[in-house]
Amino acid sequence: MKTLDQIAAELQGYDPQALRAPAVNDFLSALVEPVADTETVGVFQALDRVLAADVVSPISVPPHDNSAMDGYALASADLATDRPTVLTAVGTAYAGTAWNGPVAAGQCVKIMTGAIMPAGLDTVVPVEFVQVEQDRVSVPPGVVRAGDNRRLLGEDLMQGQPALRRGDRLGPAALGLIASLGLATVSVYRRLKVAYFSTGDEILSLGEAPREGAVYDSNRYTVFGLLTRLGVEVIDLGVVQDEPAALEAAFRQAAAQADAIITSGGVSMGEADHTKAMMRQLGDVAFWRIAMRPGRPMAVGRLSQGHHPAVLFGLPGNPVAVMVTFLAFVRPALLQMMGARTPAPPLLKAHSLEALRKKPGRTEYQRGVVSTGPDGRLQVRTTGNQGSGVLRSMAEANGLIVLHHQQGHVAPGDEVDVMVFDGVI
Ligand code: AMP
Ligand code: MG
């Protein structure tokens, strides 16, 4: 395990006082390690978990050639191209009950969707295309070509092929796929444990009476939501006063139980508080100023409490900065710790409906409302006031406009990158 200094030394252009957003991701990616422990869970329990081993298909799916339609299975060699083909139906193939009788030239078999294709027959003509009189089936010319409406053995998946890969996060389709292979359980990484608390003397817990200069804690609630959506086990350590004994107890408790610790508040430059001092005292921690907005101050490192060290993410206090730094930096790092292979959510291109002021030299994340425009393309507007304490506008947004480090002002109609929340938070 590399120390923070070693990681920093290997990074191009590492400047803790003006760190670029992509360098933060690179640093964190070198800092964190995937959990090692795995467990076997049932398919219903596997939703949102990360696969710890490839799922290799024990069967071919489908296991036989079968019909994609209700109709008549026939041999394409029998089809005339210039006049109706009249065939004799000799039996019926049901889904679940095959037709195993002989089929000669000029004969066909009535077949239901999903039924196994009778031997020697390669094509299904849908029932709505034919005229049937007793056992005589007349197929007009040109309504089917050889192989139509037949699903091939192994078309979805061949026996022995990996159906899913280690590191895949299992969504609804993956659950269905696992079940379709007849597998009742899968091997997944154990759930990541993440402890979090809010710091600051001015922070009130719900239920406390309001007092001058104090604000209700919102960060614990957004962090709870963000972490829960990620599928980690959350450990809520409450609001911790800016007092050495309380902070030390909270950090020690967090480090003893969790793989990662997320705090908010107390890491900005002007802070006259004990949070940074305690982080420094208990672990290997770097304090950064990130070239970004909102955000800027952040502490990262490792805190050890007698076992494998916990990764510390010391986020700024501002409610919007917490969410933005979580999405930009913490979330990809946690996914990596969860063992997931593809952490970065895709950035989509949308047309800005407004002019956006942007200074080159920092990455800006503006709260945006993304929609489909009249031309069918994505468009985005901002939620207005981008003050980093304005949580209302975060709640109104359905994505973040990401204005990259070197980017300058944006004119109306310009394309910008957006990170859409759907599926992310
Ligand atoms: P700090 O990073 O500690 O300087 O905090 C920056 C701003 O965020 C201050 O206005 C704090 O009052 C506010 N803040 C810090 N923590 C929280 C929290 N848990 N909930 C709501 N606001 C907070
Ligand atoms: Mg503070």
Coordinates of C-alpha atoms and ligand atoms in Angstrom, one line a residue:
M1 CA 0.0 0.0 0.0
K2 CA 1.5 3.3 -1.1
T3 CA 1.7 6.3 1.3
L4 CA 0.0 9.5 0.3
D5 CA 3.4 11.0 -0.4
Q6 CA 4.3 8.2 -2.8
I7 CA 1.0 8.5 -4.6
A8 CA 1.5 12.3 -4.9
A9 CA 5.1 11.8 -6.2
E10 CA 3.8 9.6 -9.1
L11 CA 1.1 12.0 -10.2
Q12 CA 1.8 14.4 -13.0
G13 CA 1.6 18.0 -11.9
Y14 CA 0.4 17.3 -8.3
D15 CA -0.2 20.6 -6.6
P16 CA -2.2 20.2 -3.4
Q17 CA -3.0 23.9 -3.4
A18 CA -4.5 24.0 -6.9
L19 CA -5.4 20.4 -7.7
R20 CA -7.3 19.7 -10.9
A21 CA -10.4 17.7 -10.8
P22 CA -9.1 14.8 -12.9
A23 CA -6.0 14.6 -10.7
V24 CA -8.2 14.1 -7.7
N25 CA -9.8 11.1 -9.4
D26 CA -6.3 9.8 -10.3
F27 CA -5.1 10.2 -6.8
L28 CA -8.1 8.5 -5.2
S29 CA -7.9 5.7 -7.7
A30 CA -4.3 5.0 -6.5
L31 CA -5.4 5.4 -2.8
V32 CA -8.3 3.0 -2.6
E33 CA -8.4 -0.8 -2.9
P34 CA -11.3 -3.1 -3.7
V35 CA -12.7 -5.1 -0.7
A36 CA -11.4 -8.7 -0.7
D37 CA -14.2 -10.5 1.0
T38 CA -16.9 -12.1 -1.0
E39 CA -20.2 -13.8 -0.2
T40 CA -22.7 -15.9 -2.0
V41 CA -26.2 -14.4 -2.2
G42 CA -29.5 -15.4 -3.8
V43 CA -30.6 -13.7 -7.0
F44 CA -33.1 -11.3 -5.2
Q45 CA -30.4 -10.2 -2.8
A46 CA -27.9 -9.5 -5.7
L47 CA -29.5 -6.3 -7.0
D48 CA -26.9 -3.5 -7.1
R49 CA -24.2 -5.8 -5.7
V50 CA -20.9 -6.2 -7.5
L51 CA -20.0 -9.6 -9.0
A52 CA -16.9 -11.2 -7.5
A53 CA -16.5 -13.8 -10.2
D54 CA -17.5 -14.2 -13.8
V55 CA -20.9 -15.9 -14.2
V56 CA -20.1 -18.6 -16.7
S57 CA -23.2 -20.0 -18.4
P58 CA -23.8 -23.7 -17.5
I59 CA -26.3 -24.0 -20.4
S60 CA -27.0 -22.6 -23.8
V61 CA -29.8 -20.0 -23.9
P62 CA -32.1 -20.9 -25.6
P63 CA -31.2 -24.5 -25.1
H64 CA -32.9 -25.5 -28.5
D65 CA -33.8 -23.9 -31.7
N66 CA -37.4 -22.7 -31.1
S67 CA -40.1 -20.7 -32.6
A68 CA -40.4 -16.9 -32.2
M69 CA -44.0 -16.9 -33.3
D70 CA -47.3 -18.8 -33.2
G71 CA -47.6 -20.3 -36.7
Y72 CA -46.5 -23.3 -38.8
A73 CA -43.0 -24.7 -38.8
L74 CA -41.9 -25.8 -42.2
A75 CA -38.8 -26.8 -44.3
S76 CA -37.8 -23.8 -46.4
A77 CA -36.8 -26.2 -49.2
D78 CA -40.6 -26.9 -49.7
L79 CA -41.4 -23.2 -50.4
A80 CA -42.4 -22.2 -53.9
T81 CA -41.4 -18.6 -54.8
D82 CA -44.0 -17.9 -57.5
R83 CA -47.2 -19.5 -56.1
P84 CA -48.8 -20.6 -52.8
T85 CA -47.2 -23.6 -51.2
V86 CA -49.7 -26.0 -49.8
L87 CA -48.5 -28.2 -46.9
T88 CA -50.1 -30.8 -44.7
A89 CA -50.1 -30.2 -41.0
V90 CA -49.1 -33.4 -39.2
G91 CA -49.1 -32.3 -35.6
T92 CA -48.6 -29.5 -33.0
A93 CA -45.5 -28.4 -31.1
Y94 CA -46.3 -26.6 -27.8
A95 CA -44.0 -24.6 -25.6
G96 CA -42.9 -27.2 -23.2
T97 CA -44.2 -30.2 -25.2
A98 CA -42.2 -30.9 -28.3
W99 CA -43.4 -32.6 -31.5
N100 CA -41.2 -35.6 -32.0
G101 CA -43.1 -37.3 -34.8
P102 CA -41.7 -37.7 -38.3
V103 CA -42.1 -34.8 -40.8
A104 CA -41.8 -35.6 -44.5
A105 CA -41.4 -33.3 -47.5
G106 CA -44.6 -31.3 -48.1
Q107 CA -45.6 -31.5 -44.4
C108 CA -45.6 -28.9 -41.6
V109 CA -46.2 -28.7 -37.9
K110 CA -48.4 -26.2 -36.1
I111 CA -46.1 -24.5 -33.6
M112 CA -46.5 -22.1 -30.6
T113 CA -44.0 -19.4 -29.6
G114 CA -41.2 -20.9 -27.6
A115 CA -41.8 -24.5 -28.8
I116 CA -38.8 -26.5 -29.9
M117 CA -38.4 -26.6 -33.7
P118 CA -39.2 -30.1 -35.0
A119 CA -36.2 -31.9 -36.5
G120 CA -35.7 -31.0 -40.2
L121 CA -37.8 -27.8 -40.1
D122 CA -36.0 -24.4 -40.2
T123 CA -38.7 -21.7 -40.7
V124 CA -41.9 -20.6 -39.1
V125 CA -44.6 -18.8 -41.0
P126 CA -46.8 -16.7 -38.7
V127 CA -50.4 -17.9 -38.4
E128 CA -51.8 -14.6 -39.7
F129 CA -50.1 -15.2 -43.1
V130 CA -51.6 -18.6 -44.0
Q131 CA -54.9 -20.0 -45.0
V132 CA -55.9 -23.2 -43.2
E133 CA -58.5 -25.7 -44.2
Q134 CA -58.6 -28.7 -42.0
D135 CA -55.0 -30.0 -42.2
R136 CA -54.2 -28.1 -45.4
V137 CA -52.0 -25.0 -44.8
S138 CA -51.5 -22.6 -47.8
V139 CA -48.5 -20.3 -47.6
P140 CA -48.6 -17.4 -50.0
P141 CA -45.3 -16.7 -51.9
G142 CA -42.9 -14.3 -50.4
V143 CA -44.3 -14.1 -46.8
V144 CA -41.3 -15.9 -45.3
R145 CA -37.7 -16.5 -46.1
A146 CA -35.6 -19.5 -44.9
G147 CA -34.8 -19.2 -41.2
D148 CA -37.5 -16.6 -40.4
N149 CA -39.0 -16.6 -36.9
R150 CA -36.7 -19.2 -35.6
R151 CA -34.5 -18.5 -32.6
L152 CA -31.3 -20.4 -32.6
L153 CA -29.8 -22.5 -29.9
G154 CA -27.3 -20.4 -27.9
E155 CA -28.4 -17.2 -29.7
D156 CA -28.6 -15.4 -26.3
L157 CA -25.7 -17.3 -24.7
M158 CA -23.5 -20.3 -25.5
Q159 CA -22.7 -22.8 -22.8
G160 CA -19.3 -22.0 -21.2
Q161 CA -19.3 -18.4 -22.2
P162 CA -19.2 -15.7 -19.5
A163 CA -22.6 -14.2 -19.2
L164 CA -21.5 -11.5 -16.8
R165 CA -18.1 -10.4 -15.6
R166 CA -16.4 -9.9 -12.3
G167 CA -16.9 -6.2 -11.4
D168 CA -20.3 -5.9 -13.0
R169 CA -22.8 -4.1 -10.9
L170 CA -26.0 -6.2 -11.1
G171 CA -29.0 -4.4 -12.4
P172 CA -32.5 -5.8 -13.1
A173 CA -31.5 -7.3 -16.5
A174 CA -28.5 -9.0 -14.9
L175 CA -30.8 -10.6 -12.2
G176 CA -33.0 -12.0 -15.0
L177 CA -30.0 -13.2 -16.9
I178 CA -28.6 -15.1 -13.9
A179 CA -32.0 -16.7 -13.3
S180 CA -32.3 -17.6 -16.9
L181 CA -29.2 -19.7 -16.6
G182 CA -30.8 -21.7 -13.8
L183 CA -28.4 -20.2 -11.2
A184 CA -30.0 -19.5 -7.8
T185 CA -27.0 -17.8 -6.2
V186 CA -24.0 -15.6 -7.3
S187 CA -20.7 -14.6 -5.7
V188 CA -20.5 -10.9 -4.9
Y189 CA -18.2 -8.7 -3.0
R190 CA -19.2 -8.0 0.6
R191 CA -21.0 -4.8 1.1
L192 CA -18.8 -1.8 1.7
K193 CA -19.2 -0.1 5.1
V194 CA -19.2 3.7 5.1
A195 CA -19.4 5.8 8.3
Y196 CA -20.3 9.4 8.1
F197 CA -20.8 12.4 10.4
S198 CA -21.2 16.1 10.2
T199 CA -18.9 18.5 12.1
G200 CA -19.3 22.0 13.3
D201 CA -20.5 23.8 16.4
E202 CA -23.1 25.6 14.4
I203 CA -24.8 22.4 13.2
L204 CA -28.1 21.5 14.8
S205 CA -29.5 18.0 14.8
L206 CA -33.2 17.5 13.9
G207 CA -35.2 18.0 17.1
E208 CA -32.9 20.6 18.6
A209 CA -34.3 24.1 19.1
P210 CA -33.1 26.7 16.6
R211 CA -30.6 29.1 17.9
E212 CA -28.9 32.2 16.4
G213 CA -26.2 31.4 14.0
A214 CA -27.0 27.7 13.9
V215 CA -28.2 25.7 10.9
Y216 CA -29.9 22.3 10.7
D217 CA -27.6 19.5 9.5
S218 CA -28.5 18.6 6.0
N219 CA -25.3 16.9 4.9
R220 CA -25.9 13.8 6.8
Y221 CA -29.2 13.3 5.0
T222 CA -27.8 13.9 1.5
V223 CA -24.8 11.7 2.3
F224 CA -27.2 9.0 3.6
G225 CA -29.2 9.2 0.4
L226 CA -26.2 9.1 -1.9
L227 CA -24.6 6.2 0.0
T228 CA -27.8 4.2 0.2
R229 CA -28.4 4.6 -3.6
L230 CA -24.9 3.2 -4.0
G231 CA -25.8 0.1 -2.0
V232 CA -23.3 0.4 0.7
E233 CA -23.9 -0.3 4.4
V234 CA -24.2 3.1 6.2
I235 CA -23.0 3.9 9.7
D236 CA -24.4 7.2 10.8
L237 CA -22.3 8.8 13.6
G238 CA -24.4 11.9 13.9
V239 CA -23.3 15.5 14.4
V240 CA -20.0 15.9 16.1
Q241 CA -19.1 19.1 17.9
D242 CA -15.9 20.8 17.2
E243 CA -14.2 19.6 20.2
P244 CA -11.1 17.3 20.3
A245 CA -12.5 14.6 22.5
A246 CA -15.7 14.3 20.6
L247 CA -13.9 14.4 17.2
E248 CA -11.3 11.8 18.3
A249 CA -14.0 9.4 19.6
A250 CA -16.0 9.8 16.3
F251 CA -13.0 9.2 14.1
R252 CA -11.8 6.2 16.1
Q253 CA -15.3 4.7 16.1
A254 CA -15.6 5.2 12.4
A255 CA -12.2 3.9 11.6
A256 CA -12.8 0.8 13.7
Q257 CA -16.0 -0.1 11.9
A258 CA -15.9 1.2 8.4
D259 CA -14.0 0.9 5.1
A260 CA -14.5 4.5 4.4
I261 CA -15.3 7.6 6.4
I262 CA -17.1 10.7 5.0
T263 CA -17.1 13.9 7.1
S264 CA -18.4 17.3 6.1
G265 CA -17.2 20.6 7.3
G266 CA -14.1 21.9 9.1
V267 CA -11.6 21.4 6.2
S268 CA -11.6 24.9 4.7
M269 CA -8.6 27.2 5.0
G270 CA -9.9 29.7 7.5
E271 CA -11.2 27.0 9.9
A272 CA -10.2 27.7 13.5
D273 CA -11.4 24.3 14.5
H274 CA -10.0 21.0 15.6
T275 CA -11.2 18.8 12.7
K276 CA -8.1 19.1 10.6
A277 CA -5.8 18.7 13.5
M278 CA -7.6 15.5 14.6
M279 CA -7.4 14.1 11.1
R280 CA -3.7 14.8 11.0
Q281 CA -3.2 13.3 14.4
L282 CA -5.0 10.0 13.6
G283 CA -3.9 9.3 10.1
D284 CA -2.0 9.9 6.9
V285 CA -4.1 12.8 5.5
A286 CA -3.5 15.3 2.7
F287 CA -5.4 18.7 2.7
W288 CA -6.2 20.0 -0.8
R289 CA -7.6 23.0 -2.5
I290 CA -9.1 21.8 -5.7
A291 CA -9.5 24.0 -8.7
M292 CA -13.2 23.6 -8.8
R293 CA -16.5 25.2 -8.0
P294 CA -18.3 24.5 -5.8
G295 CA -16.0 22.6 -3.6
R296 CA -12.4 23.6 -3.2
P297 CA -11.3 22.3 0.2
M298 CA -11.1 18.6 0.7
A299 CA -9.1 16.2 3.0
V300 CA -8.3 12.7 2.0
G301 CA -6.2 10.0 3.5
R302 CA -6.3 6.9 5.6
L303 CA -7.1 6.5 9.3
S304 CA -6.0 3.3 11.1
Q305 CA -7.7 1.9 14.1
G306 CA -6.1 -1.5 14.7
H307 CA -7.2 -3.1 11.4
H308 CA -7.1 -2.3 7.7
P309 CA -7.1 1.5 7.4
A310 CA -10.3 3.3 6.5
V311 CA -10.2 5.8 3.6
L312 CA -11.1 9.3 4.8
F313 CA -13.0 11.7 2.6
G314 CA -13.2 15.0 4.4
L315 CA -15.7 17.0 2.4
P316 CA -16.3 20.7 2.7
G317 CA -19.3 21.9 4.7
N318 CA -21.4 23.6 2.1
P319 CA -24.4 21.4 1.3
V320 CA -24.0 21.7 -2.5
A321 CA -20.3 21.2 -2.3
V322 CA -20.8 18.0 -0.4
M323 CA -23.0 16.6 -3.1
V324 CA -20.8 17.7 -6.0
T325 CA -17.6 16.5 -4.4
F326 CA -19.3 13.2 -3.6
L327 CA -20.5 12.7 -7.2
A328 CA -17.2 13.9 -8.8
F329 CA -14.7 12.1 -6.5
V330 CA -16.1 10.0 -3.7
R331 CA -18.6 8.0 -5.7
P332 CA -16.1 6.7 -8.3
A333 CA -13.7 5.9 -5.5
L334 CA -16.3 4.0 -3.5
L335 CA -17.3 2.1 -6.6
Q336 CA -13.7 1.1 -7.0
M337 CA -13.7 0.0 -3.4
M338 CA -16.8 -2.0 -4.0
G339 CA -15.0 -3.9 -6.8
A340 CA -16.9 -2.3 -9.6
R341 CA -15.1 -2.2 -12.9
T342 CA -16.7 0.8 -14.6
P343 CA -17.1 3.6 -12.1
A344 CA -17.5 6.7 -14.3
P345 CA -21.0 7.7 -15.2
P346 CA -21.3 8.8 -18.8
L347 CA -21.3 12.5 -19.6
L348 CA -23.9 13.4 -22.1
K349 CA -23.9 16.4 -24.6
A350 CA -26.6 18.9 -24.3
H351 CA -27.2 22.4 -25.8
S352 CA -27.0 25.2 -23.3
L353 CA -30.1 27.3 -23.3
E354 CA -28.3 30.1 -21.7
A355 CA -25.0 31.9 -21.6
L356 CA -22.8 30.6 -18.8
R357 CA -20.0 32.5 -17.3
K358 CA -17.0 30.3 -16.7
K359 CA -13.3 31.1 -15.8
P360 CA -10.7 28.9 -17.4
G361 CA -8.5 27.3 -14.8
R362 CA -11.1 25.4 -12.7
T363 CA -13.8 22.8 -13.2
E364 CA -17.2 24.1 -12.5
Y365 CA -20.3 22.1 -11.8
Q366 CA -23.6 24.0 -12.4
R367 CA -26.9 22.6 -11.3
G368 CA -28.9 22.0 -14.4
V369 CA -32.3 20.8 -15.7
V370 CA -31.8 18.6 -18.7
S371 CA -34.7 17.9 -21.1
T372 CA -35.3 16.8 -24.6
G373 CA -35.7 19.9 -26.9
P374 CA -38.2 20.4 -29.7
D375 CA -35.6 19.1 -32.2
G376 CA -35.3 15.9 -30.2
R377 CA -31.8 16.8 -28.9
L378 CA -30.8 17.2 -25.3
Q379 CA -30.9 20.8 -23.9
V380 CA -30.0 22.1 -20.5
R381 CA -30.7 25.2 -18.4
T382 CA -29.3 26.1 -15.1
T383 CA -31.4 26.3 -11.9
G384 CA -30.3 29.9 -11.4
N385 CA -28.5 30.9 -8.3
Q386 CA -25.4 28.7 -8.1
G387 CA -24.4 29.6 -4.5
S388 CA -22.8 26.6 -2.9
G389 CA -25.2 26.7 0.0
V390 CA -28.3 26.7 -2.1
L391 CA -29.6 23.2 -1.7
R392 CA -33.0 24.1 -3.1
S393 CA -31.5 24.5 -6.5
M394 CA -29.8 21.1 -6.2
A395 CA -33.1 19.5 -5.4
E396 CA -34.6 21.2 -8.5
A397 CA -31.8 20.0 -10.7
N398 CA -31.8 16.6 -12.5
G399 CA -28.1 16.8 -13.5
L400 CA -24.9 18.8 -13.3
I401 CA -23.4 20.8 -16.1
V402 CA -19.7 20.0 -16.1
L403 CA -17.6 22.8 -17.4
H404 CA -14.1 21.5 -17.7
H405 CA -10.8 23.0 -16.5
Q406 CA -9.8 24.8 -19.6
Q407 CA -13.3 25.7 -20.8
G408 CA -14.3 29.4 -20.9
H409 CA -17.7 31.1 -21.3
V410 CA -20.5 29.2 -22.9
A411 CA -22.8 30.9 -25.4
P412 CA -26.5 30.0 -25.8
G413 CA -26.7 26.9 -28.1
D414 CA -23.1 25.7 -27.3
E415 CA -22.8 22.0 -26.4
V416 CA -21.9 21.3 -22.8
D417 CA -21.3 18.1 -20.9
V418 CA -23.9 17.0 -18.4
M419 CA -23.9 14.4 -15.8
V420 CA -27.5 13.2 -15.4
F421 CA -28.5 12.1 -12.0
D422 CA -31.0 9.4 -13.1
G423 CA -29.4 6.1 -12.2
V424 CA -26.6 7.9 -10.3
I425 CA -28.3 9.4 -7.3
Ligands
AMP1 P1 -17.2 24.8 6.6 O1 -16.7 23.9 5.4 O2 -17.2 24.0 7.8 O3 -16.5 26.1 6.6 O4 -18.7 25.0 6.3 C1 -19.1 25.8 5.2 C2 -20.6 26.2 5.3 O5 -21.4 25.0 5.2 C3 -20.9 26.9 6.6 O6 -21.9 27.9 6.3 C4 -21.6 25.8 7.4 O7 -22.5 26.3 8.3 C5 -22.3 25.0 6.4 N1 -22.4 23.6 6.8 C6 -21.4 22.9 7.3 N2 -21.8 21.6 7.7 C7 -23.1 21.6 7.4 C8 -24.2 20.6 7.5 N3 -23.9 19.4 8.0 N4 -25.4 20.9 7.1 C9 -25.7 22.2 6.6 N5 -24.8 23.1 6.5 C10 -23.5 22.9 6.8
MG2 MG -17.0 24.9 9.8

